[in-house]
């Protein structure tokens, strides 16, 4: 037998973390890494944050799980806080981002069903989008590497180029339910939507009675310097999927919606055994206590500006491999030239310079530090990137 006990769907690298300390990960062999990947935008308070650790430990000793058949004082309290801080009137808790998107898709379809227009089921989605790995969410992307061999997929999605408002408008027909879009594409290459595009989708949705569904699984939860990225675009969605940062590492997602958009989601239409259990709610409450705070968000913006400027200053010195910086807040991407390969450069930074980043589409190195980084971490990362670029260029 050659298959590994862990199903070999990930090309796992040689870093084998066994401990985390703030913005650092420590491997099985004792090596230390500056973690500017954060479990892919998940560990927003870094590793071992005392408030998160204590909340989880205390709740684990009190009550880990009960069925959603019972009342949930913990879930009600967190949902109320999310409602108070966002466009939403109601929240469904899930265990992952893909499930949050699934709930968003179901909510959108059910809205039109409740309105007596069940034929309006189609969501317009965008090239390079990533919405998760379930059958429903891979149906919502056009990327062959996620779809091949899993067909037939779920009908009811049509994909058009990102940031192309005319293409989105042209795709609207009488079976369209709405748009599903990431305000900042993450896996696709850290590409922010233009203001004209995202506001244009909102206007088209309003004009045609469609729903604007945002996937803020990666760009939400303070990552871009506002609680949610869409706040910076001056619009609100009808439905939004959230996950990654919301539990700070505890598996949790959420689907948020307005009362109008959620009108079809009545008792019996959806469910989850674990979704929003007391342990998850304790973790998410600890995260929310820290993150949803104007001072914290202002700091994320300031650190984002600082990191971005430092990255921009690197470019002229290494312009054979660095082309530009993109992104928003602390969701940044370093676009490489065709002289370098993002996946190789990420491996080089990791193995030879002890810096963890993540490769994304369009030959981009994703830089997703914990939101609690200090100036010293920024300086250390820039040093590592600079040294890494120097010997990568020398070897090329
Ligand atoms: C990570 C991600 C998902 C999927 O989240 P999982 O927790 O892996 O299911 C969905 N949408 C976006 C934008 C993501 O970045």
mmCIF file of C-alpha atoms and ligand atoms in Angstrom:
data_model
loop_
_atom_site.group_PDB
_atom_site.id
_atom_site.type_symbol
_atom_site.label_atom_id
_atom_site.label_comp_id
_atom_site.label_asym_id
_atom_site.label_seq_id
_atom_site.Cartn_x
_atom_site.Cartn_y
_atom_site.Cartn_z
ATOM 1 C CA UNK A 1 0.000 0.000 0.000
ATOM 2 C CA UNK A 2 1.414 3.406 -0.926
ATOM 3 C CA UNK A 3 -1.436 5.752 -0.036
ATOM 4 C CA UNK A 4 -0.762 7.728 3.114
ATOM 5 C CA UNK A 5 -3.093 7.463 6.116
ATOM 6 C CA UNK A 6 -3.838 11.179 5.621
ATOM 7 C CA UNK A 7 -5.566 11.299 2.231
ATOM 8 C CA UNK A 8 -2.902 12.805 -0.027
ATOM 9 C CA UNK A 9 -4.963 15.733 -1.325
ATOM 10 C CA UNK A 10 -2.492 18.301 0.038
ATOM 11 C CA UNK A 11 1.085 18.608 -1.198
ATOM 12 C CA UNK A 12 2.268 19.046 2.399
ATOM 13 C CA UNK A 13 5.639 20.689 2.918
ATOM 14 C CA UNK A 14 8.376 19.786 5.397
ATOM 15 C CA UNK A 15 7.265 22.248 8.075
ATOM 16 C CA UNK A 16 5.577 20.252 10.837
ATOM 17 C CA UNK A 17 4.361 22.728 13.463
ATOM 18 C CA UNK A 18 3.829 21.466 16.976
ATOM 19 C CA UNK A 19 3.602 24.726 18.913
ATOM 20 C CA UNK A 20 2.706 28.369 18.369
ATOM 21 C CA UNK A 21 3.886 31.451 20.214
ATOM 22 C CA UNK A 22 2.300 34.714 19.140
ATOM 23 C CA UNK A 23 3.391 35.371 15.560
ATOM 24 C CA UNK A 24 5.754 32.366 15.454
ATOM 25 C CA UNK A 25 5.318 28.662 14.768
ATOM 26 C CA UNK A 26 7.746 26.084 16.097
ATOM 27 C CA UNK A 27 8.303 22.870 14.139
ATOM 28 C CA UNK A 28 8.735 19.294 15.322
ATOM 29 C CA UNK A 29 12.482 19.710 14.757
ATOM 30 C CA UNK A 30 12.605 22.926 16.797
ATOM 31 C CA UNK A 31 12.812 25.306 13.812
ATOM 32 C CA UNK A 32 11.071 28.667 14.299
ATOM 33 C CA UNK A 33 9.029 30.390 11.617
ATOM 34 C CA UNK A 34 7.634 33.897 11.425
ATOM 35 C CA UNK A 35 4.024 33.150 10.539
ATOM 36 C CA UNK A 36 2.765 35.553 7.872
ATOM 37 C CA UNK A 37 0.249 32.984 6.667
ATOM 38 C CA UNK A 38 -1.844 32.661 9.854
ATOM 39 C CA UNK A 39 -3.329 29.299 8.882
ATOM 40 C CA UNK A 40 -4.557 31.120 5.774
ATOM 41 C CA UNK A 41 -6.052 34.206 7.397
ATOM 42 C CA UNK A 42 -7.417 32.258 10.371
ATOM 43 C CA UNK A 43 -5.184 32.910 13.410
ATOM 44 C CA UNK A 44 -5.994 36.605 13.549
ATOM 45 C CA UNK A 45 -4.788 36.909 17.157
ATOM 46 C CA UNK A 46 -1.706 34.797 16.446
ATOM 47 C CA UNK A 47 -0.974 31.611 18.378
ATOM 48 C CA UNK A 48 -1.713 31.038 22.040
ATOM 49 C CA UNK A 49 -3.516 34.338 22.624
ATOM 50 C CA UNK A 50 -4.388 34.224 26.336
ATOM 51 C CA UNK A 51 -7.974 35.482 25.970
ATOM 52 C CA UNK A 52 -8.818 32.919 23.279
ATOM 53 C CA UNK A 53 -7.046 30.069 25.061
ATOM 54 C CA UNK A 54 -8.774 30.811 28.346
ATOM 55 C CA UNK A 55 -12.218 31.183 26.773
ATOM 56 C CA UNK A 56 -11.887 27.790 25.062
ATOM 57 C CA UNK A 57 -10.483 26.062 28.173
ATOM 58 C CA UNK A 58 -13.159 27.497 30.481
ATOM 59 C CA UNK A 59 -15.977 26.662 28.090
ATOM 60 C CA UNK A 60 -14.613 23.143 27.495
ATOM 61 C CA UNK A 61 -14.842 22.543 31.239
ATOM 62 C CA UNK A 62 -18.378 23.951 31.368
ATOM 63 C CA UNK A 63 -20.236 22.725 28.263
ATOM 64 C CA UNK A 64 -18.763 21.759 24.895
ATOM 65 C CA UNK A 65 -21.724 20.808 22.800
ATOM 66 C CA UNK A 66 -25.481 20.597 22.812
ATOM 67 C CA UNK A 67 -27.866 20.041 19.939
ATOM 68 C CA UNK A 68 -29.424 22.933 18.062
ATOM 69 C CA UNK A 69 -32.729 21.436 19.204
ATOM 70 C CA UNK A 70 -32.164 23.366 22.448
ATOM 71 C CA UNK A 71 -32.046 27.058 23.145
ATOM 72 C CA UNK A 72 -28.634 28.663 22.736
ATOM 73 C CA UNK A 73 -27.892 31.553 25.082
ATOM 74 C CA UNK A 74 -24.291 31.603 23.767
ATOM 75 C CA UNK A 75 -25.377 31.637 20.106
ATOM 76 C CA UNK A 76 -28.070 34.244 20.668
ATOM 77 C CA UNK A 77 -25.603 36.582 22.339
ATOM 78 C CA UNK A 78 -22.996 36.317 19.576
ATOM 79 C CA UNK A 79 -25.581 36.565 16.789
ATOM 80 C CA UNK A 80 -26.980 39.690 18.441
ATOM 81 C CA UNK A 81 -23.523 41.266 18.478
ATOM 82 C CA UNK A 82 -22.972 40.420 14.815
ATOM 83 C CA UNK A 83 -26.381 41.875 13.984
ATOM 84 C CA UNK A 84 -25.555 45.047 15.955
ATOM 85 C CA UNK A 85 -22.254 45.518 14.108
ATOM 86 C CA UNK A 86 -23.312 44.689 10.538
ATOM 87 C CA UNK A 87 -26.003 45.064 7.872
ATOM 88 C CA UNK A 88 -27.476 41.719 8.968
ATOM 89 C CA UNK A 89 -30.639 40.916 10.898
ATOM 90 C CA UNK A 90 -29.997 37.205 11.340
ATOM 91 C CA UNK A 91 -27.101 34.716 11.483
ATOM 92 C CA UNK A 92 -26.673 30.972 10.849
ATOM 93 C CA UNK A 93 -23.512 29.421 12.337
ATOM 94 C CA UNK A 94 -21.574 26.755 10.430
ATOM 95 C CA UNK A 95 -18.296 24.876 10.943
ATOM 96 C CA UNK A 96 -16.434 26.144 7.889
ATOM 97 C CA UNK A 97 -16.316 28.685 5.108
ATOM 98 C CA UNK A 98 -17.695 26.365 2.464
ATOM 99 C CA UNK A 99 -20.709 25.632 4.655
ATOM 100 C CA UNK A 100 -21.245 29.352 5.173
ATOM 101 C CA UNK A 101 -21.271 29.804 1.388
ATOM 102 C CA UNK A 102 -23.600 26.806 1.027
ATOM 103 C CA UNK A 103 -26.007 28.452 3.450
ATOM 104 C CA UNK A 104 -25.712 31.702 1.486
ATOM 105 C CA UNK A 105 -26.536 29.900 -1.779
ATOM 106 C CA UNK A 106 -29.517 28.148 -0.195
ATOM 107 C CA UNK A 107 -30.742 31.402 1.360
ATOM 108 C CA UNK A 108 -30.563 33.172 -2.021
ATOM 109 C CA UNK A 109 -32.463 30.429 -3.829
ATOM 110 C CA UNK A 110 -35.043 30.180 -1.092
ATOM 111 C CA UNK A 111 -35.653 33.950 -1.176
ATOM 112 C CA UNK A 112 -36.922 33.801 -4.731
ATOM 113 C CA UNK A 113 -38.864 30.626 -3.967
ATOM 114 C CA UNK A 114 -40.566 32.441 -1.082
ATOM 115 C CA UNK A 115 -41.359 35.268 -3.495
ATOM 116 C CA UNK A 116 -43.118 32.816 -5.818
ATOM 117 C CA UNK A 117 -40.311 32.869 -8.398
ATOM 118 C CA UNK A 118 -38.573 29.511 -7.870
ATOM 119 C CA UNK A 119 -37.091 29.636 -11.376
ATOM 120 C CA UNK A 120 -34.740 32.409 -10.198
ATOM 121 C CA UNK A 121 -31.999 30.157 -8.890
ATOM 122 C CA UNK A 122 -28.888 31.097 -10.869
ATOM 123 C CA UNK A 123 -25.981 32.868 -9.239
ATOM 124 C CA UNK A 124 -23.546 34.876 -11.324
ATOM 125 C CA UNK A 125 -20.012 34.196 -10.084
ATOM 126 C CA UNK A 126 -16.557 35.326 -11.202
ATOM 127 C CA UNK A 127 -13.373 33.987 -12.757
ATOM 128 C CA UNK A 128 -10.644 33.101 -10.256
ATOM 129 C CA UNK A 129 -13.214 32.954 -7.456
ATOM 130 C CA UNK A 130 -12.765 30.561 -4.568
ATOM 131 C CA UNK A 131 -15.763 29.630 -2.450
ATOM 132 C CA UNK A 132 -14.729 26.295 -0.916
ATOM 133 C CA UNK A 133 -14.487 22.607 -1.803
ATOM 134 C CA UNK A 134 -17.987 21.191 -1.397
ATOM 135 C CA UNK A 135 -19.870 20.165 -4.524
ATOM 136 C CA UNK A 136 -21.980 23.321 -4.297
ATOM 137 C CA UNK A 137 -19.071 25.686 -3.820
ATOM 138 C CA UNK A 138 -16.889 24.146 -6.555
ATOM 139 C CA UNK A 139 -19.877 24.586 -8.839
ATOM 140 C CA UNK A 140 -19.562 28.307 -8.126
ATOM 141 C CA UNK A 141 -16.054 28.600 -9.570
ATOM 142 C CA UNK A 142 -14.756 28.153 -13.102
ATOM 143 C CA UNK A 143 -11.324 26.927 -12.019
ATOM 144 C CA UNK A 144 -10.731 23.545 -13.720
ATOM 145 C CA UNK A 145 -8.282 22.356 -11.031
ATOM 146 C CA UNK A 146 -11.160 22.329 -8.547
ATOM 147 C CA UNK A 147 -13.862 20.979 -10.876
ATOM 148 C CA UNK A 148 -12.185 18.345 -13.043
ATOM 149 C CA UNK A 149 -13.355 14.828 -12.321
ATOM 150 C CA UNK A 150 -16.160 15.914 -9.980
ATOM 151 C CA UNK A 151 -18.741 16.628 -12.619
ATOM 152 C CA UNK A 152 -21.687 16.717 -12.968
ATOM 153 C CA UNK A 153 -21.722 19.671 -10.631
ATOM 154 C CA UNK A 154 -24.621 21.653 -9.280
ATOM 155 C CA UNK A 155 -26.443 23.570 -12.014
ATOM 156 C CA UNK A 156 -27.333 27.202 -11.519
ATOM 157 C CA UNK A 157 -24.038 29.067 -11.742
ATOM 158 C CA UNK A 158 -22.579 31.134 -14.519
ATOM 159 C CA UNK A 159 -19.120 32.635 -14.375
ATOM 160 C CA UNK A 160 -17.977 35.899 -15.918
ATOM 161 C CA UNK A 161 -14.717 37.904 -15.635
ATOM 162 C CA UNK A 162 -14.046 39.570 -12.277
ATOM 163 C CA UNK A 163 -14.156 43.378 -12.202
ATOM 164 C CA UNK A 164 -16.109 43.378 -15.473
ATOM 165 C CA UNK A 165 -19.449 45.027 -14.725
ATOM 166 C CA UNK A 166 -20.691 44.876 -18.318
ATOM 167 C CA UNK A 167 -20.120 41.099 -18.401
ATOM 168 C CA UNK A 168 -22.012 40.704 -15.105
ATOM 169 C CA UNK A 169 -24.916 42.742 -16.437
ATOM 170 C CA UNK A 170 -24.986 40.787 -19.691
ATOM 171 C CA UNK A 171 -25.240 37.506 -17.752
ATOM 172 C CA UNK A 172 -28.500 38.514 -16.012
ATOM 173 C CA UNK A 173 -31.537 36.635 -17.288
ATOM 174 C CA UNK A 174 -34.959 35.665 -15.983
ATOM 175 C CA UNK A 175 -33.597 32.754 -13.931
ATOM 176 C CA UNK A 176 -30.941 34.820 -12.135
ATOM 177 C CA UNK A 177 -31.075 34.919 -8.332
ATOM 178 C CA UNK A 178 -28.113 37.207 -7.678
ATOM 179 C CA UNK A 179 -24.353 37.683 -7.616
ATOM 180 C CA UNK A 180 -21.871 35.755 -5.473
ATOM 181 C CA UNK A 181 -18.580 37.622 -5.160
ATOM 182 C CA UNK A 182 -15.520 38.095 -2.961
ATOM 183 C CA UNK A 183 -14.856 41.822 -2.328
ATOM 184 C CA UNK A 184 -11.165 40.913 -2.333
ATOM 185 C CA UNK A 185 -10.343 37.650 -4.118
ATOM 186 C CA UNK A 186 -7.992 35.663 -1.900
ATOM 187 C CA UNK A 187 -6.952 32.353 -3.496
ATOM 188 C CA UNK A 188 -7.451 33.966 -6.887
ATOM 189 C CA UNK A 189 -4.547 36.366 -6.307
ATOM 190 C CA UNK A 190 -5.382 38.994 -3.639
ATOM 191 C CA UNK A 191 -7.353 41.074 -6.109
ATOM 192 C CA UNK A 192 -9.656 43.747 -4.694
ATOM 193 C CA UNK A 193 -12.886 44.438 -6.532
ATOM 194 C CA UNK A 194 -12.899 47.938 -7.938
ATOM 195 C CA UNK A 195 -15.365 50.298 -6.297
ATOM 196 C CA UNK A 196 -17.122 50.821 -9.608
ATOM 197 C CA UNK A 197 -17.555 47.052 -10.023
ATOM 198 C CA UNK A 198 -18.833 46.214 -6.533
ATOM 199 C CA UNK A 199 -21.110 49.255 -6.330
ATOM 200 C CA UNK A 200 -22.238 48.450 -9.859
ATOM 201 C CA UNK A 201 -23.250 44.936 -8.783
ATOM 202 C CA UNK A 202 -25.220 46.434 -5.881
ATOM 203 C CA UNK A 203 -27.010 48.786 -8.285
ATOM 204 C CA UNK A 204 -27.743 45.957 -10.753
ATOM 205 C CA UNK A 205 -29.078 43.805 -7.927
ATOM 206 C CA UNK A 206 -31.383 46.613 -6.822
ATOM 207 C CA UNK A 207 -32.548 47.309 -10.359
ATOM 208 C CA UNK A 208 -33.348 43.675 -11.197
ATOM 209 C CA UNK A 209 -34.593 42.400 -7.821
ATOM 210 C CA UNK A 210 -31.469 40.251 -7.333
ATOM 211 C CA UNK A 211 -29.464 39.476 -4.219
ATOM 212 C CA UNK A 212 -25.906 40.600 -3.652
ATOM 213 C CA UNK A 213 -24.157 37.736 -1.850
ATOM 214 C CA UNK A 214 -20.659 38.500 -0.585
ATOM 215 C CA UNK A 215 -18.091 35.875 0.300
ATOM 216 C CA UNK A 216 -16.042 37.557 3.028
ATOM 217 C CA UNK A 217 -14.661 34.274 4.349
ATOM 218 C CA UNK A 218 -11.086 35.477 3.772
ATOM 219 C CA UNK A 219 -11.319 39.273 3.505
ATOM 220 C CA UNK A 220 -13.745 39.716 6.422
ATOM 221 C CA UNK A 221 -13.259 39.831 10.162
ATOM 222 C CA UNK A 222 -10.944 42.846 10.387
ATOM 223 C CA UNK A 223 -8.418 41.442 7.879
ATOM 224 C CA UNK A 224 -8.679 44.485 5.610
ATOM 225 C CA UNK A 225 -8.866 47.044 8.436
ATOM 226 C CA UNK A 226 -12.634 47.313 8.736
ATOM 227 C CA UNK A 227 -14.803 44.660 10.353
ATOM 228 C CA UNK A 228 -15.889 43.638 6.862
ATOM 229 C CA UNK A 229 -14.266 44.651 3.589
ATOM 230 C CA UNK A 230 -17.510 45.853 1.986
ATOM 231 C CA UNK A 231 -17.656 48.722 4.494
ATOM 232 C CA UNK A 232 -14.803 50.317 2.553
ATOM 233 C CA UNK A 233 -16.892 50.200 -0.626
ATOM 234 C CA UNK A 234 -19.834 52.057 0.881
ATOM 235 C CA UNK A 235 -22.401 49.354 0.300
ATOM 236 C CA UNK A 236 -24.077 46.502 2.120
ATOM 237 C CA UNK A 237 -24.875 43.020 0.814
ATOM 238 C CA UNK A 238 -28.102 41.074 1.290
ATOM 239 C CA UNK A 239 -26.308 37.906 2.358
ATOM 240 C CA UNK A 240 -22.705 37.317 3.430
ATOM 241 C CA UNK A 241 -20.565 34.265 4.167
ATOM 242 C CA UNK A 242 -17.964 34.593 6.943
ATOM 243 C CA UNK A 243 -15.442 32.154 8.436
ATOM 244 C CA UNK A 244 -11.629 31.968 8.797
ATOM 245 C CA UNK A 245 -10.875 34.715 11.344
ATOM 246 C CA UNK A 246 -14.214 34.451 13.166
ATOM 247 C CA UNK A 247 -13.025 31.656 15.483
ATOM 248 C CA UNK A 248 -9.339 32.622 15.498
ATOM 249 C CA UNK A 249 -8.510 28.969 14.768
ATOM 250 C CA UNK A 250 -11.580 27.308 16.204
ATOM 251 C CA UNK A 251 -13.549 25.893 13.223
ATOM 252 C CA UNK A 252 -16.494 28.240 12.719
ATOM 253 C CA UNK A 253 -18.319 30.021 9.940
ATOM 254 C CA UNK A 254 -21.455 32.115 9.664
ATOM 255 C CA UNK A 255 -23.998 33.137 7.094
ATOM 256 C CA UNK A 256 -25.403 36.611 7.735
ATOM 257 C CA UNK A 257 -28.493 37.982 6.022
ATOM 258 C CA UNK A 258 -31.042 40.736 6.117
ATOM 259 C CA UNK A 259 -34.530 39.826 7.276
ATOM 260 C CA UNK A 260 -35.821 40.280 3.723
ATOM 261 C CA UNK A 261 -33.150 38.060 2.134
ATOM 262 C CA UNK A 262 -33.648 35.349 4.777
ATOM 263 C CA UNK A 263 -37.427 35.303 4.421
ATOM 264 C CA UNK A 264 -37.407 31.763 3.021
ATOM 265 C CA UNK A 265 -35.245 30.249 5.740
ATOM 266 C CA UNK A 266 -37.982 29.068 8.049
ATOM 267 C CA UNK A 267 -37.899 26.189 10.546
ATOM 268 C CA UNK A 268 -36.776 22.946 8.935
ATOM 269 C CA UNK A 269 -35.110 24.444 5.856
ATOM 270 C CA UNK A 270 -31.498 24.193 7.042
ATOM 271 C CA UNK A 271 -29.405 22.818 9.860
ATOM 272 C CA UNK A 272 -26.065 21.707 11.251
ATOM 273 C CA UNK A 273 -25.269 19.351 14.115
ATOM 274 C CA UNK A 274 -22.245 21.244 15.399
ATOM 275 C CA UNK A 275 -22.870 24.715 13.982
ATOM 276 C CA UNK A 276 -22.606 27.363 16.684
ATOM 277 C CA UNK A 277 -22.107 24.985 19.613
ATOM 278 C CA UNK A 278 -21.157 26.498 22.983
ATOM 279 C CA UNK A 279 -17.422 25.857 22.526
ATOM 280 C CA UNK A 280 -17.400 27.571 19.124
ATOM 281 C CA UNK A 281 -19.412 30.481 20.520
ATOM 282 C CA UNK A 282 -16.968 30.934 23.396
ATOM 283 C CA UNK A 283 -14.025 31.095 20.984
ATOM 284 C CA UNK A 284 -15.812 33.516 18.667
ATOM 285 C CA UNK A 285 -16.902 35.714 21.568
ATOM 286 C CA UNK A 286 -13.293 36.018 22.760
ATOM 287 C CA UNK A 287 -12.213 36.971 19.228
ATOM 288 C CA UNK A 288 -15.013 39.486 18.872
ATOM 289 C CA UNK A 289 -14.159 41.101 22.222
ATOM 290 C CA UNK A 290 -10.715 41.960 20.850
ATOM 291 C CA UNK A 291 -11.374 42.650 17.210
ATOM 292 C CA UNK A 292 -14.604 44.583 16.996
ATOM 293 C CA UNK A 293 -13.232 47.738 18.415
ATOM 294 C CA UNK A 294 -12.407 50.980 16.585
ATOM 295 C CA UNK A 295 -8.909 51.202 18.054
ATOM 296 C CA UNK A 296 -8.064 47.654 17.015
ATOM 297 C CA UNK A 297 -9.358 48.244 13.493
ATOM 298 C CA UNK A 298 -7.447 51.536 13.214
ATOM 299 C CA UNK A 299 -4.296 49.669 14.197
ATOM 300 C CA UNK A 300 -4.893 47.035 11.533
ATOM 301 C CA UNK A 301 -5.163 49.832 8.964
ATOM 302 C CA UNK A 302 -1.997 51.498 10.241
ATOM 303 C CA UNK A 303 -0.054 48.219 10.234
ATOM 304 C CA UNK A 304 -1.397 47.431 6.785
ATOM 305 C CA UNK A 305 -0.176 50.807 5.481
ATOM 306 C CA UNK A 306 3.190 50.303 7.087
ATOM 307 C CA UNK A 307 3.660 46.783 5.740
ATOM 308 C CA UNK A 308 2.484 47.849 2.316
ATOM 309 C CA UNK A 309 4.912 50.784 2.187
ATOM 310 C CA UNK A 310 7.764 48.558 3.295
ATOM 311 C CA UNK A 311 6.871 46.027 0.594
ATOM 312 C CA UNK A 312 6.644 48.759 -2.017
ATOM 313 C CA UNK A 313 10.120 49.957 -1.043
ATOM 314 C CA UNK A 314 11.456 46.441 -1.695
ATOM 315 C CA UNK A 315 10.257 46.408 -5.261
ATOM 316 C CA UNK A 316 12.808 48.683 -6.982
ATOM 317 C CA UNK A 317 15.660 46.735 -5.361
ATOM 318 C CA UNK A 318 14.328 43.393 -6.571
ATOM 319 C CA UNK A 319 12.433 44.287 -9.708
ATOM 320 C CA UNK A 320 13.586 41.224 -11.594
ATOM 321 C CA UNK A 321 11.242 39.146 -9.408
ATOM 322 C CA UNK A 322 8.873 41.604 -7.635
ATOM 323 C CA UNK A 323 6.345 43.368 -9.814
ATOM 324 C CA UNK A 324 3.964 45.073 -7.396
ATOM 325 C CA UNK A 325 1.932 45.027 -4.198
ATOM 326 C CA UNK A 326 -1.829 44.553 -4.099
ATOM 327 C CA UNK A 327 -4.547 44.020 -1.531
ATOM 328 C CA UNK A 328 -6.194 45.831 1.346
ATOM 329 C CA UNK A 329 -5.220 46.240 5.011
ATOM 330 C CA UNK A 330 -3.337 43.162 6.200
ATOM 331 C CA UNK A 331 -4.510 41.098 3.245
ATOM 332 C CA UNK A 332 -1.607 41.773 0.925
ATOM 333 C CA UNK A 333 -0.158 40.175 -2.172
ATOM 334 C CA UNK A 334 3.273 40.462 -3.683
ATOM 335 C CA UNK A 335 2.923 39.976 -7.413
ATOM 336 C CA UNK A 336 5.954 38.282 -8.957
ATOM 337 C CA UNK A 337 7.302 38.801 -12.450
ATOM 338 C CA UNK A 338 7.506 35.930 -14.919
ATOM 339 C CA UNK A 339 11.116 35.422 -13.766
ATOM 340 C CA UNK A 340 9.816 33.853 -10.548
ATOM 341 C CA UNK A 341 7.194 31.301 -9.537
ATOM 342 C CA UNK A 342 5.123 32.177 -6.452
ATOM 343 C CA UNK A 343 4.954 28.595 -5.180
ATOM 344 C CA UNK A 344 8.765 28.206 -5.458
ATOM 345 C CA UNK A 345 9.443 31.559 -3.852
ATOM 346 C CA UNK A 346 7.077 30.747 -0.964
ATOM 347 C CA UNK A 347 8.973 27.459 -0.449
ATOM 348 C CA UNK A 348 12.295 29.299 -0.587
ATOM 349 C CA UNK A 349 11.186 31.865 2.017
ATOM 350 C CA UNK A 350 9.941 29.055 4.228
ATOM 351 C CA UNK A 351 12.863 26.649 3.950
ATOM 352 C CA UNK A 352 15.750 29.093 3.756
ATOM 353 C CA UNK A 353 14.519 32.177 5.611
ATOM 354 C CA UNK A 354 11.970 30.914 8.147
ATOM 355 C CA UNK A 355 9.121 33.055 6.806
ATOM 356 C CA UNK A 356 5.687 31.554 6.152
ATOM 357 C CA UNK A 357 3.554 33.032 3.360
ATOM 358 C CA UNK A 358 1.018 31.444 0.975
ATOM 359 C CA UNK A 359 0.982 31.223 -2.801
ATOM 360 C CA UNK A 360 -2.107 32.473 -4.617
ATOM 361 C CA UNK A 361 -3.279 32.654 -8.237
ATOM 362 C CA UNK A 362 -1.778 35.070 -10.751
ATOM 363 C CA UNK A 363 1.752 34.372 -9.447
ATOM 364 C CA UNK A 364 1.135 36.213 -6.190
ATOM 365 C CA UNK A 365 2.683 35.605 -2.757
ATOM 366 C CA UNK A 366 -0.041 36.140 -0.170
ATOM 367 C CA UNK A 367 0.970 37.942 2.997
ATOM 368 C CA UNK A 368 -1.567 37.342 5.756
ATOM 369 C CA UNK A 369 0.032 38.036 9.125
ATOM 370 C CA UNK A 370 -1.812 37.772 12.430
ATOM 371 C CA UNK A 371 -3.591 41.101 12.973
ATOM 372 C CA UNK A 372 -1.648 41.540 16.225
ATOM 373 C CA UNK A 373 1.789 41.897 14.568
ATOM 374 C CA UNK A 374 4.091 44.611 15.881
ATOM 375 C CA UNK A 375 6.535 46.818 14.019
ATOM 376 C CA UNK A 376 9.320 44.382 14.858
ATOM 377 C CA UNK A 377 7.513 41.560 13.034
ATOM 378 C CA UNK A 378 7.060 43.768 9.997
ATOM 379 C CA UNK A 379 10.766 44.647 10.028
ATOM 380 C CA UNK A 380 11.722 40.989 10.409
ATOM 381 C CA UNK A 381 9.458 39.916 7.553
ATOM 382 C CA UNK A 382 10.836 42.621 5.269
ATOM 383 C CA UNK A 383 14.397 41.565 6.087
ATOM 384 C CA UNK A 384 13.566 37.953 5.294
ATOM 385 C CA UNK A 385 11.811 38.911 2.065
ATOM 386 C CA UNK A 386 14.736 41.060 1.020
ATOM 387 C CA UNK A 387 17.332 38.398 1.804
ATOM 388 C CA UNK A 388 15.108 35.774 0.206
ATOM 389 C CA UNK A 389 14.760 37.828 -2.958
ATOM 390 C CA UNK A 390 18.516 38.390 -3.122
ATOM 391 C CA UNK A 391 19.461 34.730 -3.094
ATOM 392 C CA UNK A 392 16.485 33.675 -5.211
ATOM 393 C CA UNK A 393 17.629 36.153 -7.855
ATOM 394 C CA UNK A 394 21.221 34.964 -7.514
ATOM 395 C CA UNK A 395 20.155 31.344 -8.049
ATOM 396 C CA UNK A 396 17.928 32.161 -11.028
HETATM 397 C C1 LIG B 1 -11.185 29.657 2.557
HETATM 398 C C2 LIG B 1 -12.325 30.182 1.767
HETATM 399 C C3 LIG B 1 -13.547 29.474 1.644
HETATM 400 C C4 LIG B 1 -13.723 28.077 2.185
HETATM 401 O O1 LIG B 1 -13.556 27.991 3.543
HETATM 402 P P1 LIG B 1 -13.357 26.528 4.225
HETATM 403 O O2 LIG B 1 -13.373 26.824 5.687
HETATM 404 O O3 LIG B 1 -12.051 26.002 3.732
HETATM 405 O O4 LIG B 1 -14.480 25.682 3.793
HETATM 406 C C5 LIG B 1 -14.584 30.086 0.982
HETATM 407 N N1 LIG B 1 -14.450 31.316 0.455
HETATM 408 C C6 LIG B 1 -13.304 32.013 0.534
HETATM 409 C C7 LIG B 1 -13.232 33.379 -0.055
HETATM 410 C C8 LIG B 1 -12.195 31.472 1.177
HETATM 411 O O5 LIG B 1 -11.051 32.154 1.231
#
